[in-house]
Amino acid sequence: MKGEHKNSYDRRQMLRRLRRLTEGYRTAQTLFAAARLGIFDALGRGRMTATELARRLDADPRATRMLCDALAALGLLVKERDRYGCAPLARETLLRNSPQSQLPLVLHNAELYERWAALDRTVRTGAPPAREGRRDAGAFAQAMASAAVEAAEETAAVLDLAGARRAMDLGGGPGVYAIQMARRWKRLQVVVTDFPEALKTTRRIVKAAGLSDRIHCRPADVLKDPLGGGYDFILISNVIHSFGPEENRLVLRRAAEALAPGGRIAVKDFLLSRSRTRPAQAALFALNMLVNTPAGDCYTAEEVKAWLQEAGLQFAGRARLSPPSSIVFGVKPAGPRRAGGGRAKRP
């Protein structure tokens, strides 16, 4: 009897886990719909009934009430009698003008959701679904800024750039990593490279941080445009997952050429175990690259190490960050005079 009870319990647990996996889209779509409709910003001005809110949003009153009830059930709204308002979580993270706003990232994920819906077709064909219209590079950079603040702080904390004077944040998007490096090392000058449209957002964020005199933008396609040279340190953060192996070999060769002798490079990304099944977040992010890029993927630390060595760099260690991120370091062999370069801090 005891064994039967355990088997019954195990079956219930399995079924519950399966249901959680199959129903996860419901909470995500509830949040995405609210963000796209502007519900949080509307209620940030004051509480409203569903009818009042529907009038403000030009939406159906019954459907608005049902969505708001679901948002209240998820802890994103509060409901008193028939009036709705923003819960603390929404007020802190989902209002457009909140200092901690994650709204650009939520809207970015809402767009990704539609591409994930074609995952089965993408697996059959090997090609991502066609994108309707051109991606808004500025909106993408703002979304990445919302996502990157904590990761940038953690990344900067494991680097030692005391000897570096010139650094490059290659494909640096909104410049959040450059800002964290510049704040920690007061004599460091940082160049952020990315597409011109993305750098419009970068300049605004850097200016707001008060670092325009030390962080400079260089419009460049990392695969073909000049990157400059003589850098003591180059950070390549969350770039290689957008490309296939051959493109990544090219990126690292070009980065190696831009390094001063003795300079160091740090490749940070969502790196997989040798089996490519852990951490789960990285394995899932690889699918995100499948539905969004022609050749993107997530890679192992061993692959990155091999690419660095093919580029003429020496492997210089690895630093593990909060899953699924970690960093692989490389160093350019020093010439007669050794330039200062960033290295991982010793634990």
Coordinates of C-alpha atoms in Angstrom, one line a residue, residues 5-296:
H5 CA 0.6 5.7 -2.4
K6 CA 4.1 6.8 -3.5
N7 CA 3.5 5.9 -7.1
S8 CA 0.2 7.8 -7.1
Y9 CA 2.0 10.8 -5.5
D10 CA 4.8 10.6 -8.1
R11 CA 2.2 10.5 -11.0
R12 CA 0.4 13.5 -9.6
Q13 CA 3.6 15.4 -9.4
M14 CA 4.5 14.5 -13.0
L15 CA 1.1 15.7 -14.2
R16 CA 1.3 18.9 -12.3
R17 CA 4.8 19.6 -13.7
L18 CA 3.5 18.8 -17.2
R19 CA 0.5 21.2 -16.7
R20 CA 2.9 24.0 -15.6
L21 CA 4.9 23.5 -18.7
T22 CA 2.0 23.5 -21.0
E23 CA 0.1 26.5 -19.4
G24 CA 3.1 28.9 -19.0
Y25 CA 2.0 30.9 -22.0
R26 CA -1.1 32.1 -20.2
T27 CA 0.6 34.2 -17.6
A28 CA 3.1 35.5 -20.2
Q29 CA 0.3 36.5 -22.7
T30 CA -1.7 38.2 -19.9
L31 CA 1.3 40.4 -19.0
F32 CA 2.2 41.1 -22.7
A33 CA -1.4 42.1 -23.5
A34 CA -1.6 44.5 -20.6
A35 CA 1.8 46.0 -21.6
R36 CA 0.8 46.5 -25.2
L37 CA -2.6 48.0 -24.3
G38 CA -1.0 50.5 -21.9
I39 CA -2.9 49.3 -18.8
F40 CA -0.1 49.9 -16.3
D41 CA 0.6 53.5 -17.4
A42 CA -3.1 54.3 -17.5
L43 CA -3.6 53.0 -13.9
G44 CA -0.4 54.7 -12.8
R45 CA -2.3 57.9 -12.9
G46 CA -5.0 56.7 -10.6
R47 CA -7.5 53.9 -10.0
M48 CA -10.3 53.2 -12.4
T49 CA -13.2 50.9 -13.0
A50 CA -13.0 48.5 -15.9
T51 CA -15.5 50.6 -17.8
E52 CA -13.4 53.8 -17.2
L53 CA -10.2 52.0 -18.2
A54 CA -11.8 50.5 -21.3
R55 CA -12.9 54.0 -22.4
R56 CA -9.3 55.3 -21.9
L57 CA -7.9 52.4 -23.9
D58 CA -10.6 52.3 -26.5
A59 CA -11.2 48.7 -25.6
D60 CA -14.2 46.4 -24.8
P61 CA -15.4 46.9 -21.1
R62 CA -16.1 43.2 -20.5
A63 CA -12.8 42.0 -21.9
T64 CA -11.0 44.7 -20.0
R65 CA -12.6 43.6 -16.7
M66 CA -11.6 40.0 -17.3
L67 CA -8.0 40.9 -18.1
C68 CA -7.7 43.2 -15.1
D69 CA -9.1 40.4 -12.8
A70 CA -6.4 38.1 -14.1
L71 CA -3.7 40.7 -13.6
A72 CA -5.0 41.2 -10.0
A73 CA -4.8 37.4 -9.5
L74 CA -1.2 37.5 -10.7
G75 CA -0.3 40.3 -8.2
L76 CA 0.2 42.9 -10.9
L77 CA -2.9 44.9 -10.1
V78 CA -4.9 45.5 -6.9
K79 CA -8.7 45.5 -6.9
E80 CA -10.9 47.3 -4.3
R81 CA -14.6 46.8 -5.0
D82 CA -14.8 47.6 -8.7
R83 CA -11.7 49.8 -9.1
Y84 CA -8.2 48.7 -10.2
G85 CA -4.8 50.1 -9.5
C86 CA -1.2 49.1 -10.0
A87 CA 0.3 46.8 -7.4
P88 CA 3.8 47.7 -6.1
L89 CA 5.5 45.3 -8.6
A90 CA 3.8 46.9 -11.5
R91 CA 4.4 50.5 -10.2
E92 CA 8.1 49.8 -9.8
T93 CA 8.8 47.9 -13.0
L94 CA 6.0 48.3 -15.5
L95 CA 5.4 52.1 -15.7
R96 CA 7.1 53.7 -18.7
N97 CA 8.8 56.4 -16.7
S98 CA 9.7 54.4 -13.6
P99 CA 13.5 54.5 -12.8
Q100 CA 13.4 50.6 -12.6
S101 CA 11.1 50.2 -15.7
Q102 CA 11.3 46.8 -17.4
L103 CA 8.5 47.8 -19.8
P104 CA 10.8 47.9 -22.9
L105 CA 12.0 44.4 -22.1
V106 CA 8.4 43.1 -21.6
L107 CA 7.4 44.6 -25.0
H108 CA 10.4 43.0 -26.6
N109 CA 9.5 39.6 -25.2
A110 CA 5.9 40.1 -26.4
E111 CA 7.3 40.4 -29.9
L112 CA 9.5 37.4 -29.4
Y113 CA 6.5 35.4 -28.3
E114 CA 5.0 35.6 -31.8
R115 CA 8.2 34.2 -33.3
W116 CA 8.3 31.4 -30.8
A117 CA 4.8 30.4 -32.0
A118 CA 6.5 29.3 -35.2
L119 CA 9.1 27.1 -33.5
D120 CA 7.8 23.9 -34.9
R121 CA 8.0 25.3 -38.5
T122 CA 11.4 26.7 -37.8
V123 CA 12.6 23.2 -36.7
R124 CA 11.3 21.7 -39.9
T125 CA 12.8 24.3 -42.2
G126 CA 15.9 25.4 -40.2
A127 CA 15.0 29.0 -41.0
P128 CA 13.5 31.6 -38.7
P129 CA 10.1 33.1 -39.6
A130 CA 10.1 36.1 -41.8
R131 CA 10.2 39.4 -39.9
E132 CA 7.5 41.9 -40.8
G133 CA 9.1 45.2 -41.2
R134 CA 12.5 46.3 -39.9
R135 CA 13.4 45.8 -36.3
D136 CA 13.5 49.0 -34.3
A137 CA 17.2 49.1 -33.2
G138 CA 16.5 51.8 -30.7
A139 CA 13.7 49.9 -29.0
F140 CA 15.9 46.8 -29.0
A141 CA 18.7 48.7 -27.3
Q142 CA 16.4 50.1 -24.7
A143 CA 15.0 46.6 -24.0
M144 CA 18.6 45.3 -23.6
A145 CA 19.3 48.2 -21.2
S146 CA 16.4 47.1 -19.1
A147 CA 17.7 43.6 -19.0
A148 CA 21.3 44.3 -18.5
V149 CA 21.8 46.4 -15.4
E150 CA 22.2 43.7 -12.8
A151 CA 24.3 41.5 -15.1
A152 CA 26.5 44.5 -16.0
E153 CA 27.2 45.2 -12.3
E154 CA 28.0 41.5 -11.7
T155 CA 30.3 41.3 -14.7
A156 CA 32.2 44.5 -13.8
A157 CA 32.7 43.1 -10.3
V158 CA 34.7 40.1 -11.5
L159 CA 37.0 42.1 -13.8
D160 CA 40.3 43.7 -12.8
L161 CA 40.9 46.6 -15.2
A162 CA 43.3 48.5 -12.9
G163 CA 46.1 48.5 -15.6
A164 CA 43.8 49.3 -18.5
R165 CA 43.4 52.7 -20.1
R166 CA 41.5 52.0 -23.3
A167 CA 38.7 49.5 -23.5
M168 CA 36.1 48.5 -26.1
D169 CA 32.6 47.2 -25.4
L170 CA 32.2 45.4 -28.8
G171 CA 28.5 45.2 -29.9
G172 CA 27.8 47.0 -26.6
G173 CA 24.2 48.1 -27.5
P174 CA 23.0 50.5 -24.8
G175 CA 26.4 50.9 -23.1
V176 CA 25.3 49.5 -19.7
Y177 CA 28.4 47.4 -19.4
A178 CA 30.6 50.3 -20.5
I179 CA 29.0 52.5 -17.8
Q180 CA 29.7 49.9 -15.1
M181 CA 33.4 49.6 -16.2
A182 CA 33.9 53.3 -16.3
R183 CA 32.4 53.8 -12.9
R184 CA 34.7 51.3 -11.3
W185 CA 37.9 52.4 -13.1
K186 CA 38.1 56.2 -13.1
R187 CA 40.9 56.5 -15.6
L188 CA 39.4 54.1 -18.1
Q189 CA 38.2 55.3 -21.5
V190 CA 35.6 53.1 -23.2
V191 CA 34.5 52.8 -26.8
V192 CA 31.1 51.3 -27.5
T193 CA 30.6 49.8 -31.0
D194 CA 27.2 49.0 -32.5
F195 CA 25.0 50.0 -35.4
P196 CA 24.2 53.7 -35.7
E197 CA 20.5 53.3 -34.8
A198 CA 21.3 51.5 -31.6
L199 CA 24.0 54.1 -30.6
K200 CA 21.3 56.8 -30.5
T201 CA 20.0 55.1 -27.4
T202 CA 23.5 54.5 -26.1
R203 CA 24.4 58.2 -26.2
R204 CA 21.3 59.1 -24.3
I205 CA 21.9 56.5 -21.6
V206 CA 25.6 57.5 -21.3
K207 CA 24.7 61.2 -21.1
A208 CA 22.2 60.5 -18.3
A209 CA 25.0 58.6 -16.5
G210 CA 27.2 61.6 -16.7
L211 CA 30.0 59.7 -18.6
S212 CA 30.0 61.2 -22.1
D213 CA 33.5 62.4 -21.6
R214 CA 34.8 58.9 -21.0
I215 CA 32.5 56.6 -23.0
H216 CA 32.5 57.2 -26.8
C217 CA 30.4 55.6 -29.5
R218 CA 31.8 54.1 -32.7
P219 CA 29.3 53.1 -35.3
A220 CA 30.4 49.7 -36.7
D221 CA 29.3 46.4 -38.0
V222 CA 31.4 44.0 -35.9
L223 CA 31.9 41.7 -38.9
K224 CA 33.3 44.2 -41.3
D225 CA 33.8 47.8 -40.2
P226 CA 37.1 49.1 -38.7
L227 CA 37.2 48.8 -34.9
G228 CA 40.2 50.8 -34.1
G229 CA 43.2 49.4 -32.3
G230 CA 45.4 49.6 -29.3
Y231 CA 42.8 48.5 -26.8
D232 CA 44.0 47.1 -23.4
F233 CA 40.7 45.3 -22.9
I234 CA 37.7 44.2 -25.0
L235 CA 34.4 43.0 -23.7
I236 CA 32.2 40.9 -26.0
S237 CA 29.0 40.5 -24.0
N238 CA 26.0 38.6 -25.3
V239 CA 27.2 38.9 -28.9
I240 CA 28.3 35.5 -30.0
H241 CA 24.9 33.9 -29.5
S242 CA 23.7 36.0 -32.5
F243 CA 26.1 34.4 -34.9
G244 CA 27.2 31.0 -36.2
P245 CA 30.6 29.5 -35.5
E246 CA 32.3 30.9 -38.6
E247 CA 31.1 34.4 -37.9
N248 CA 32.2 34.1 -34.3
R249 CA 35.7 33.1 -35.4
L250 CA 35.8 36.2 -37.5
V251 CA 34.6 38.4 -34.6
L252 CA 37.3 37.1 -32.3
R253 CA 40.0 37.4 -35.0
R254 CA 39.0 41.0 -35.5
A255 CA 38.9 41.7 -31.8
A256 CA 42.3 40.1 -31.3
E257 CA 43.7 42.4 -34.0
A258 CA 42.3 45.4 -32.2
L259 CA 44.0 44.4 -28.9
A260 CA 47.3 45.9 -27.8
P261 CA 50.1 43.4 -27.0
G262 CA 49.3 42.0 -23.6
G263 CA 45.7 43.1 -23.8
R264 CA 42.9 40.9 -22.7
I265 CA 39.5 39.9 -24.0
A266 CA 36.4 38.7 -22.1
V267 CA 33.7 36.8 -23.9
K268 CA 30.6 36.7 -21.8
D269 CA 27.5 34.8 -22.9
F270 CA 25.0 32.2 -22.0
L271 CA 27.4 29.3 -22.1
L272 CA 26.3 25.6 -22.1
S273 CA 27.8 22.6 -20.5
R274 CA 29.6 20.0 -22.7
S275 CA 26.3 18.1 -23.1
R276 CA 24.6 21.3 -24.2
T277 CA 21.7 20.6 -21.8
R278 CA 22.7 22.8 -18.8
P279 CA 21.9 25.3 -17.7
A280 CA 18.3 25.0 -18.9
Q281 CA 18.1 28.8 -19.5
A282 CA 20.9 28.6 -22.0
A283 CA 19.4 25.7 -23.8
L284 CA 16.1 27.5 -24.1
F285 CA 17.9 30.7 -25.2
A286 CA 19.5 28.8 -28.0
L287 CA 15.9 28.2 -29.3
N288 CA 15.3 31.9 -29.0
M289 CA 18.2 32.4 -31.4
L290 CA 16.8 29.7 -33.7
V291 CA 13.6 31.6 -34.2
N292 CA 15.3 35.0 -34.5
T293 CA 18.5 34.6 -36.4
P294 CA 19.8 32.7 -39.4
A295 CA 22.7 31.0 -37.6
G296 CA 22.6 32.0 -33.9

